CSV table of C-alpha atoms and ligand atoms in Angstrom, one decimal:
chain,number,residue,atom,x,y,z
C,119,UNK,CA,88.7,-96.1,74.4
C,120,UNK,CA,87.3,-99.3,75.9
C,121,UNK,CA,84.1,-97.4,76.7
C,122,UNK,CA,83.8,-96.2,73.1
C,123,UNK,CA,84.2,-99.8,71.8
C,124,UNK,CA,81.6,-101.0,74.3
C,125,UNK,CA,79.2,-98.2,73.2
C,126,UNK,CA,79.5,-99.0,69.5
C,127,UNK,CA,79.2,-102.8,70.1
C,128,UNK,CA,76.0,-102.2,72.1
C,129,UNK,CA,74.5,-99.9,69.5
C,130,UNK,CA,75.0,-102.6,66.8
C,131,UNK,CA,73.1,-105.2,68.8
C,132,UNK,CA,69.9,-106.2,67.0
C,133,UNK,CA,67.1,-108.5,68.0
C,134,UNK,CA,64.7,-110.3,65.6
C,135,UNK,CA,62.0,-108.6,67.7
C,136,UNK,CA,62.1,-105.2,66.3
C,137,UNK,CA,61.9,-102.1,68.5
C,138,UNK,CA,61.8,-98.5,67.5
C,139,UNK,CA,64.7,-96.2,68.7
C,140,UNK,CA,62.6,-94.8,71.5
C,141,UNK,CA,61.5,-98.1,72.9
C,142,UNK,CA,62.6,-98.6,76.5
C,143,UNK,CA,63.1,-102.3,76.1
C,144,UNK,CA,65.5,-103.1,73.2
C,145,UNK,CA,67.9,-106.0,73.4
C,146,UNK,CA,70.5,-103.8,75.0
C,147,UNK,CA,68.2,-103.6,78.1
C,148,UNK,CA,66.7,-106.9,79.1
C,149,UNK,CA,65.1,-105.9,82.5
C,150,UNK,CA,63.7,-108.5,84.8
C,151,UNK,CA,60.1,-108.5,86.2
C,152,UNK,CA,57.5,-110.8,87.7
C,153,UNK,CA,54.3,-111.3,85.8
C,154,UNK,CA,51.2,-113.5,85.7
C,155,UNK,CA,48.4,-114.3,83.4
C,156,UNK,CA,44.8,-115.1,84.5
C,157,UNK,CA,44.6,-118.4,86.2
C,158,UNK,CA,48.4,-118.9,86.2
C,159,UNK,CA,51.1,-118.6,88.8
C,160,UNK,CA,53.4,-115.6,88.8
C,161,UNK,CA,56.9,-116.1,87.4
C,162,UNK,CA,59.9,-114.2,86.2
C,163,UNK,CA,60.2,-112.7,82.7
C,164,UNK,CA,62.3,-110.2,80.7
C,165,UNK,CA,60.9,-107.3,78.7
C,166,UNK,CA,61.8,-107.1,75.0
C,167,UNK,CA,60.0,-104.5,73.0
C,168,UNK,CA,56.3,-104.8,73.8
C,169,UNK,CA,56.7,-108.5,74.7
C,170,UNK,CA,57.6,-110.5,77.8
C,171,UNK,CA,60.1,-113.4,77.5
C,172,UNK,CA,58.8,-116.1,79.9
C,173,UNK,CA,62.0,-117.3,81.6
C,174,UNK,CA,60.2,-120.0,83.6
C,175,UNK,CA,59.0,-121.6,80.3
C,176,UNK,CA,62.5,-121.3,78.8
C,177,UNK,CA,64.1,-122.8,82.0
C,178,UNK,CA,61.7,-125.8,81.8
C,179,UNK,CA,63.0,-126.4,78.3
C,180,UNK,CA,66.6,-126.5,79.5
C,181,UNK,CA,67.8,-123.1,78.3
C,182,UNK,CA,69.5,-122.1,81.6
C,183,UNK,CA,71.1,-125.4,82.6
C,184,UNK,CA,74.6,-124.0,82.3
C,185,UNK,CA,73.8,-120.7,84.0
C,186,UNK,CA,73.5,-121.8,87.7
C,187,UNK,CA,74.1,-125.6,88.0
C,188,UNK,CA,72.0,-127.1,90.8
C,189,UNK,CA,70.1,-123.9,91.4
C,190,UNK,CA,66.6,-124.7,90.1
C,191,UNK,CA,64.1,-123.4,89.6
C,192,UNK,CA,65.5,-119.9,89.0
C,193,UNK,CA,62.4,-118.4,87.5
C,194,UNK,CA,59.2,-120.4,88.3
C,195,UNK,CA,59.0,-118.2,91.5
C,196,UNK,CA,56.8,-115.3,92.6
C,197,UNK,CA,59.7,-113.0,93.1
C,198,UNK,CA,63.3,-112.3,92.0
C,199,UNK,CA,64.8,-112.8,95.5
C,200,UNK,CA,66.3,-116.2,94.7
C,201,UNK,CA,67.9,-115.1,91.5
C,202,UNK,CA,69.1,-111.9,93.2
C,203,UNK,CA,70.8,-114.0,95.9
C,204,UNK,CA,73.0,-115.9,93.3
C,205,UNK,CA,75.3,-112.9,92.6
C,206,UNK,CA,76.7,-111.2,89.6
C,207,UNK,CA,78.5,-114.1,87.8
C,208,UNK,CA,75.2,-116.0,87.6
C,209,UNK,CA,73.3,-112.8,86.5
C,210,UNK,CA,75.8,-112.3,83.7
C,211,UNK,CA,75.6,-115.9,82.5
C,212,UNK,CA,71.8,-115.7,82.3
C,213,UNK,CA,72.0,-112.3,80.6
C,214,UNK,CA,74.4,-113.7,78.0
C,215,UNK,CA,72.1,-116.6,77.2
C,216,UNK,CA,69.0,-114.3,76.9
C,217,UNK,CA,70.9,-111.8,74.8
C,218,UNK,CA,72.1,-114.6,72.4
C,219,UNK,CA,68.7,-116.2,72.2
C,220,UNK,CA,67.0,-112.9,71.2
C,221,UNK,CA,69.7,-111.9,68.6
C,222,UNK,CA,68.7,-111.2,65.1
C,223,UNK,CA,71.3,-113.8,63.8
C,224,UNK,CA,70.3,-116.6,66.3
C,225,UNK,CA,67.7,-119.0,64.7
C,226,UNK,CA,66.9,-121.1,67.7
C,227,UNK,CA,63.9,-119.1,68.9
C,228,UNK,CA,63.6,-116.8,65.8
C,229,UNK,CA,62.7,-119.7,63.5
C,230,UNK,CA,60.7,-121.8,65.9
C,231,UNK,CA,57.1,-120.5,65.8
C,232,UNK,CA,55.9,-123.0,68.4
C,233,UNK,CA,58.6,-122.0,70.8
C,234,UNK,CA,57.9,-118.3,70.2
C,235,UNK,CA,54.2,-118.8,71.0
C,236,UNK,CA,55.2,-120.6,74.2
C,237,UNK,CA,57.7,-118.2,75.6
C,238,UNK,CA,56.9,-114.7,74.1
C,239,UNK,CA,53.8,-113.1,75.5
C,240,UNK,CA,52.4,-109.6,74.7
C,241,UNK,CA,53.0,-107.3,77.7
C,242,UNK,CA,49.4,-106.2,77.2
C,243,UNK,CA,48.3,-109.7,78.1
C,244,UNK,CA,50.1,-110.0,81.4
C,245,UNK,CA,49.7,-108.4,84.8
C,246,UNK,CA,52.9,-107.2,86.4
C,247,UNK,CA,53.6,-108.0,90.1
C,248,UNK,CA,56.1,-106.6,92.6
C,249,UNK,CA,59.5,-107.8,91.4
C,250,UNK,CA,60.7,-108.8,94.8
C,251,UNK,CA,59.6,-109.7,98.3
C,252,UNK,CA,61.0,-106.6,99.9
C,253,UNK,CA,62.2,-107.4,103.5
C,254,UNK,CA,63.6,-104.0,104.3
C,255,UNK,CA,63.5,-100.6,102.7
C,256,UNK,CA,65.8,-97.7,103.3
C,257,UNK,CA,65.5,-94.2,101.9
C,258,UNK,CA,68.6,-92.1,101.5
C,259,UNK,CA,68.8,-88.3,101.1
C,260,UNK,CA,71.6,-88.2,98.5
C,261,UNK,CA,70.7,-85.2,96.4
C,262,UNK,CA,72.6,-82.2,97.7
C,263,UNK,CA,70.4,-79.9,95.7
C,264,UNK,CA,67.2,-81.4,97.3
C,265,UNK,CA,68.8,-81.1,100.8
C,266,UNK,CA,69.8,-77.5,100.1
C,267,UNK,CA,66.3,-76.6,98.8
C,268,UNK,CA,64.4,-78.2,101.7
C,269,UNK,CA,66.9,-76.9,104.2
C,270,UNK,CA,66.7,-73.4,102.8
C,271,UNK,CA,62.9,-73.4,103.1
C,272,UNK,CA,62.8,-74.6,106.7
C,273,UNK,CA,66.0,-73.3,108.2
C,274,UNK,CA,67.3,-70.6,105.9
C,275,UNK,CA,70.2,-70.7,103.5
C,276,UNK,CA,72.9,-70.3,106.2
C,277,UNK,CA,71.8,-73.5,108.0
C,278,UNK,CA,70.4,-75.4,105.0
C,279,UNK,CA,72.7,-78.4,105.0
C,280,UNK,CA,73.0,-80.4,108.2
C,281,UNK,CA,76.6,-80.5,109.3
C,282,UNK,CA,76.9,-84.3,108.6
C,283,UNK,CA,75.6,-83.9,105.0
C,284,UNK,CA,78.9,-83.8,103.1
C,285,UNK,CA,80.5,-86.5,105.3
C,286,UNK,CA,78.1,-89.4,104.9
C,287,UNK,CA,75.0,-90.5,102.9
C,288,UNK,CA,72.2,-90.0,105.5
C,289,UNK,CA,69.0,-92.1,105.4
C,290,UNK,CA,66.1,-93.4,107.4
C,291,UNK,CA,64.7,-96.9,107.6
C,292,UNK,CA,61.4,-96.9,105.7
C,293,UNK,CA,58.4,-99.1,105.6
C,294,UNK,CA,58.5,-102.1,103.3
C,295,UNK,CA,54.9,-103.4,103.8
C,296,UNK,CA,53.3,-100.4,102.0
C,297,UNK,CA,55.5,-100.5,98.9
C,298,UNK,CA,53.1,-100.9,95.9
C,299,UNK,CA,53.5,-101.5,92.2
C,300,UNK,CA,53.0,-98.9,89.5
C,301,UNK,CA,49.3,-98.4,88.8
C,302,UNK,CA,48.1,-98.9,92.3
C,303,UNK,CA,46.3,-95.9,93.6
C,304,UNK,CA,46.7,-94.7,97.2
C,305,UNK,CA,44.3,-92.9,99.5
C,306,UNK,CA,45.1,-89.5,101.0
C,307,UNK,CA,46.4,-90.1,104.5
C,308,UNK,CA,45.0,-88.7,107.7
C,309,UNK,CA,47.0,-87.6,110.6
C,310,UNK,CA,48.1,-84.9,113.0
C,311,UNK,CA,49.2,-81.6,111.6
C,312,UNK,CA,49.9,-78.1,113.0
C,313,UNK,CA,49.2,-75.1,110.9
C,314,UNK,CA,51.3,-72.6,112.9
C,315,UNK,CA,54.2,-72.9,115.4
C,316,UNK,CA,52.7,-72.7,118.9
C,317,UNK,CA,49.2,-73.7,117.7
C,318,UNK,CA,47.4,-76.8,118.9
C,319,UNK,CA,47.7,-79.7,116.4
C,320,UNK,CA,44.6,-80.8,114.5
C,321,UNK,CA,43.6,-84.2,113.1
C,322,UNK,CA,42.4,-84.6,109.6
C,323,UNK,CA,43.3,-85.3,106.0
C,324,UNK,CA,46.7,-84.2,104.8
C,325,UNK,CA,46.5,-81.0,102.8
C,326,UNK,CA,50.0,-81.3,101.5
C,327,UNK,CA,50.5,-84.6,99.7
C,328,UNK,CA,53.6,-84.6,97.5
C,329,UNK,CA,55.6,-86.9,95.3
C,330,UNK,CA,59.3,-87.5,95.5
C,331,UNK,CA,61.2,-88.5,92.3
C,332,UNK,CA,63.6,-91.2,93.2
C,333,UNK,CA,65.3,-94.3,92.0
C,334,UNK,CA,66.1,-97.4,94.1
C,335,UNK,CA,68.3,-100.4,93.8
C,336,UNK,CA,67.7,-104.0,94.8
C,337,UNK,CA,70.3,-105.7,96.9
C,338,UNK,CA,71.8,-108.9,95.5
C,339,UNK,CA,73.5,-111.6,97.7
C,340,UNK,CA,73.8,-109.3,100.7
C,341,UNK,CA,76.1,-109.7,103.7
C,342,UNK,CA,76.2,-111.6,107.0
C,343,UNK,CA,75.5,-109.7,110.2
C,344,UNK,CA,78.8,-108.2,111.4
C,345,UNK,CA,80.5,-108.1,107.9
C,346,UNK,CA,80.3,-104.8,106.1
C,347,UNK,CA,80.3,-104.6,102.3
C,348,UNK,CA,83.4,-102.5,101.3
C,349,UNK,CA,82.7,-99.7,98.8
C,350,UNK,CA,84.9,-101.2,96.2
C,351,UNK,CA,82.9,-104.5,96.3
C,352,UNK,CA,79.5,-102.9,96.4
C,353,UNK,CA,78.7,-103.3,92.7
C,354,UNK,CA,78.7,-107.1,93.1
C,355,UNK,CA,75.7,-106.6,95.5
C,356,UNK,CA,73.6,-104.3,93.3
C,357,UNK,CA,71.1,-106.3,91.2
C,358,UNK,CA,69.4,-103.5,89.4
C,359,UNK,CA,67.3,-100.3,89.6
C,360,UNK,CA,63.7,-99.2,89.5
C,361,UNK,CA,61.9,-95.9,89.7
C,362,UNK,CA,60.5,-95.0,93.1
C,363,UNK,CA,57.9,-92.5,94.1
C,364,UNK,CA,58.2,-91.7,97.8
C,365,UNK,CA,54.8,-90.2,98.4
C,366,UNK,CA,55.0,-87.7,101.3
C,367,UNK,CA,52.5,-85.8,103.4
C,368,UNK,CA,54.4,-82.6,104.1
C,369,UNK,CA,52.1,-81.2,106.8
C,370,UNK,CA,52.3,-84.5,108.8
C,371,UNK,CA,56.0,-84.6,108.2
C,372,UNK,CA,56.7,-81.1,109.4
C,373,UNK,CA,54.9,-81.7,112.7
C,374,UNK,CA,56.3,-85.1,113.4
C,375,UNK,CA,59.9,-85.1,112.1
C,376,UNK,CA,61.8,-83.7,115.1
C,377,UNK,CA,63.6,-85.6,116.6
C,378,UNK,CA,63.4,-89.0,114.8
C,379,UNK,CA,62.7,-88.1,111.2
C,380,UNK,CA,59.8,-89.2,108.9
C,381,UNK,CA,57.3,-91.7,110.2
C,382,UNK,CA,53.6,-91.5,109.2
C,383,UNK,CA,54.4,-88.8,106.6
C,384,UNK,CA,56.0,-91.6,104.5
C,385,UNK,CA,54.4,-94.9,105.5
C,386,UNK,CA,51.1,-94.7,103.7
C,387,UNK,CA,52.6,-95.9,100.4
C,388,UNK,CA,55.7,-96.0,98.2
C,389,UNK,CA,55.4,-96.8,94.5
C,390,UNK,CA,57.9,-98.6,92.4
C,391,UNK,CA,58.1,-99.5,88.6
C,392,UNK,CA,57.8,-103.1,87.6
C,393,UNK,CA,60.9,-103.7,85.5
C,394,UNK,CA,64.3,-104.0,87.2
C,395,UNK,CA,67.1,-102.6,85.0
C,396,UNK,CA,70.4,-104.4,85.7
C,397,UNK,CA,73.7,-102.7,86.3
C,398,UNK,CA,75.0,-104.6,83.3
C,399,UNK,CA,72.5,-102.9,81.1
C,400,UNK,CA,73.5,-99.5,82.6
C,401,UNK,CA,77.3,-100.0,82.2
C,402,UNK,CA,77.6,-97.9,79.0
C,403,UNK,CA,76.0,-95.0,80.8
C,404,UNK,CA,78.4,-94.7,83.7
C,405,UNK,CA,79.7,-91.2,84.2
C,406,UNK,CA,81.4,-89.1,86.9
C,407,UNK,CA,79.3,-87.9,89.8
C,408,UNK,CA,79.7,-84.5,91.4
C,409,UNK,CA,83.1,-83.7,93.0
C,410,UNK,CA,82.9,-84.6,96.7
C,411,UNK,CA,84.4,-81.9,99.0
C,412,UNK,CA,85.6,-82.7,101.6
C,413,UNK,CA,87.0,-86.0,100.4
C,414,UNK,CA,85.0,-88.8,102.0
C,415,UNK,CA,86.5,-90.9,104.8
C,416,UNK,CA,88.4,-94.0,103.6
C,417,UNK,CA,85.5,-96.4,104.0
C,418,UNK,CA,83.3,-94.3,101.7
C,419,UNK,CA,85.9,-94.0,98.9
C,420,UNK,CA,84.9,-95.6,95.6
C,421,UNK,CA,87.2,-95.4,92.6
C,422,UNK,CA,86.1,-94.8,89.0
C,423,UNK,CA,82.9,-93.4,87.6
C,424,UNK,CA,80.1,-94.3,90.0
C,425,UNK,CA,77.2,-92.2,88.7
C,426,UNK,CA,74.8,-93.1,85.8
C,427,UNK,CA,73.4,-90.7,83.1
C,428,UNK,CA,69.7,-91.5,83.5
C,429,UNK,CA,67.2,-88.9,82.2
C,430,UNK,CA,64.2,-88.5,84.5
C,431,UNK,CA,60.8,-87.0,83.8
C,432,UNK,CA,57.7,-86.4,85.8
C,433,UNK,CA,54.2,-85.5,84.5
C,434,UNK,CA,51.1,-84.5,86.4
C,435,UNK,CA,47.6,-85.1,84.9
C,436,UNK,CA,44.6,-83.7,86.8
C,437,UNK,CA,41.4,-85.8,86.8
C,438,UNK,CA,39.5,-85.0,83.6
C,439,UNK,CA,42.4,-83.4,81.9
C,440,UNK,CA,43.2,-85.0,78.5
C,441,UNK,CA,47.0,-84.5,78.6
C,442,UNK,CA,49.8,-85.1,81.1
C,443,UNK,CA,51.9,-82.0,81.8
C,444,UNK,CA,55.7,-82.3,82.3
C,445,UNK,CA,56.6,-80.7,85.6
C,446,UNK,CA,60.1,-81.9,86.2
C,447,UNK,CA,63.1,-83.0,84.1
C,448,UNK,CA,66.1,-84.3,86.2
C,449,UNK,CA,68.9,-86.8,86.0
C,450,UNK,CA,70.2,-89.5,88.3
C,451,UNK,CA,73.8,-88.3,87.8
C,452,UNK,CA,73.2,-85.3,90.0
C,453,UNK,CA,73.2,-87.4,93.2
C,454,UNK,CA,76.0,-86.4,95.5
C,455,UNK,CA,76.3,-89.8,97.1
C,456,UNK,CA,76.5,-92.9,94.8
C,457,UNK,CA,75.1,-96.4,95.3
C,458,UNK,CA,78.4,-97.9,96.3
C,459,UNK,CA,78.8,-95.3,99.1
C,460,UNK,CA,75.2,-95.9,100.2
C,461,UNK,CA,75.8,-99.7,100.5
C,462,UNK,CA,79.1,-99.3,102.3
C,463,UNK,CA,77.7,-96.8,104.7
C,464,UNK,CA,74.5,-98.8,105.4
C,465,UNK,CA,76.6,-101.9,106.3
C,466,UNK,CA,79.6,-100.3,108.0
C,467,UNK,CA,78.2,-101.1,111.4
C,468,UNK,CA,77.7,-104.8,110.4
C,469,UNK,CA,74.1,-104.3,109.5
C,470,UNK,CA,73.1,-107.2,107.2
C,471,UNK,CA,71.3,-106.6,104.0
C,472,UNK,CA,69.3,-109.4,102.3
C,473,UNK,CA,68.4,-110.2,98.7
C,474,UNK,CA,65.5,-108.1,97.6
C,475,UNK,CA,66.1,-105.3,100.1
C,476,UNK,CA,65.4,-101.9,98.5
C,477,UNK,CA,67.6,-98.9,98.9
C,478,UNK,CA,66.2,-95.7,97.5
C,479,UNK,CA,68.2,-92.6,96.5
C,480,UNK,CA,66.2,-89.8,98.0
C,481,UNK,CA,64.5,-87.1,95.9
C,482,UNK,CA,66.6,-86.4,92.8
C,483,UNK,CA,66.7,-82.7,92.2
C,484,UNK,CA,69.1,-81.0,89.8
C,485,UNK,CA,70.5,-77.5,89.9
C,486,UNK,CA,67.8,-75.8,87.8
C,487,UNK,CA,64.3,-75.0,89.1
C,488,UNK,CA,62.7,-77.2,86.4
C,489,UNK,CA,64.7,-80.2,87.7
C,490,UNK,CA,63.4,-80.2,91.2
C,491,UNK,CA,62.1,-83.6,92.1
C,492,UNK,CA,59.1,-82.7,94.4
C,493,UNK,CA,56.2,-80.3,94.4
C,494,UNK,CA,57.5,-78.9,97.7
C,495,UNK,CA,60.5,-77.5,95.8
C,496,UNK,CA,58.8,-76.9,92.3
C,497,UNK,CA,56.2,-74.7,93.9
C,498,UNK,CA,58.6,-73.6,96.7
C,499,UNK,CA,56.3,-74.5,99.7
C,500,UNK,CA,53.3,-73.1,98.0
C,501,UNK,CA,54.8,-69.6,97.3
C,502,UNK,CA,55.1,-70.2,93.5
C,503,UNK,CA,52.2,-72.6,92.5
C,504,UNK,CA,52.7,-74.4,89.2
C,505,UNK,CA,50.5,-73.2,86.4
C,506,UNK,CA,48.9,-76.2,84.5
C,507,UNK,CA,47.7,-76.0,80.9
C,508,UNK,CA,44.1,-76.6,81.9
C,509,UNK,CA,44.1,-73.3,84.0
C,510,UNK,CA,44.5,-75.0,87.3
C,511,UNK,CA,47.4,-74.4,89.7
C,512,UNK,CA,49.2,-76.8,91.9
C,513,UNK,CA,51.2,-76.4,95.1
C,514,UNK,CA,50.6,-80.0,96.2
C,515,UNK,CA,48.8,-83.0,94.8
C,516,UNK,CA,45.0,-83.0,94.6
C,517,UNK,CA,42.7,-86.0,94.6
C,518,UNK,CA,42.6,-87.7,91.2
C,519,UNK,CA,45.9,-86.3,90.0
C,520,UNK,CA,47.8,-88.9,88.0
C,521,UNK,CA,51.6,-88.8,88.6
C,522,UNK,CA,53.8,-90.5,86.0
C,523,UNK,CA,57.5,-90.9,86.3
C,524,UNK,CA,59.7,-92.2,83.5
C,525,UNK,CA,63.5,-92.7,83.1
C,526,UNK,CA,65.8,-93.7,80.3
C,527,UNK,CA,69.5,-93.7,79.2
C,528,UNK,CA,70.1,-92.4,75.7
C,529,UNK,CA,72.4,-94.7,73.7
C,530,UNK,CA,73.5,-94.3,70.1
C,531,UNK,CA,70.2,-95.1,68.3
C,532,UNK,CA,68.7,-96.9,71.2
C,533,UNK,CA,67.4,-96.4,74.8
C,534,UNK,CA,67.8,-98.4,78.0
C,535,UNK,CA,64.6,-97.4,79.8
C,536,UNK,CA,62.7,-98.1,82.9
C,537,UNK,CA,59.1,-97.8,81.5
C,538,UNK,CA,56.7,-95.9,83.6
C,539,UNK,CA,55.8,-95.5,87.2
C,540,UNK,CA,52.2,-94.3,87.6
C,541,UNK,CA,49.9,-93.7,90.6
C,542,UNK,CA,47.0,-91.5,91.8
C,543,UNK,CA,46.0,-90.1,95.1
C,544,UNK,CA,42.4,-90.8,95.9
C,545,UNK,CA,40.2,-89.2,98.6
C,546,UNK,CA,40.7,-90.5,102.1
C,547,UNK,CA,39.0,-93.7,103.0
C,548,UNK,CA,35.9,-93.0,105.0
C,549,UNK,CA,36.6,-94.3,108.5
C,550,UNK,CA,32.9,-94.9,109.1
C,551,UNK,CA,32.9,-97.6,106.4
C,552,UNK,CA,34.3,-100.9,107.8
V,694,LIG,CA1,62.4,-89.7,100.1
């Protein structure tokens, strides 16, 4: 009942900045990002329709004085880390102020052309930056379907799932320095691979570059070393989510991953989308996750609906091809382990997380073949290459292919979306050129 009321209230929200029903950035969303304009310093803004609301300019005009007394500046900063550190009560006060200011029935900004010119900028006129200074990055492996698929390919269906899989959300510590923003192209990595078991390894360009469809969340206040975050308090530590493409070199991965897991196969680049969608914007789209059997140990128990109904889509567009081709449709709700469990598990040893740390979900595959979140699974290790409309086939990514991921929650007449995450793989850098 309460959920229905919230849904209908949300669908009735209107801004004086009109958006069509398929816009990812209506007033119901209000995602945060960091942007800059030529010759200016980067700062924090919020997306509304095809505009950016300049929060630094609003703060300097006194709009956020009541939101976080004494904590200034909040938004004249090159990252969201400081705002993330303040915690959910402050995030909610700021969201309420922005939501009110952009409402159709609120004249303060609507009827002040000078203020509108000063604080509302076309998104096309700004350059987006990484939303946070990411100190640490962890990548989980929380899709049971993905783990089953990969395990079946490499170890057979009987041994597909590792024995720990249904007991804890497993992960590896990733590489934060090579996280790049949507739009940045990456070069095909070189490394050691081995074509056949027992053969000698070779050195050269990876022949099996892949994408992984993931979402990640940014940590808010974080925790002190030695003090775990309980699962039932984890939501207070989740600032918001972005799309993540965990680019992977499968041939490098296969040769290196025993016994310590991914290393060079994953460290040449990870792409994220620029707009951080907050948990408050996602609240109407909470839903039940998969049943967990066996029941998790007490420290991993999280009551209530902890999954989110977020539609996910991936397209591949070969170089020179006029149209992107949809190769995957999945949903964030398929994940076996939820964010609260990931946070509780990550910190149960006392490991401290800091504002701006990024925790990614792992590849999000669903039950149907068209919902698999990597080419490794979609083309089943090259055994069933994808047929593209231009006549080409794909088992792995080729140079010049443009990968685009998008995500949105479908409300009643509106969407809460994540925009796009794009990136291309370019030929390897020539090592003879300094
Ligand atoms: Ca991954």
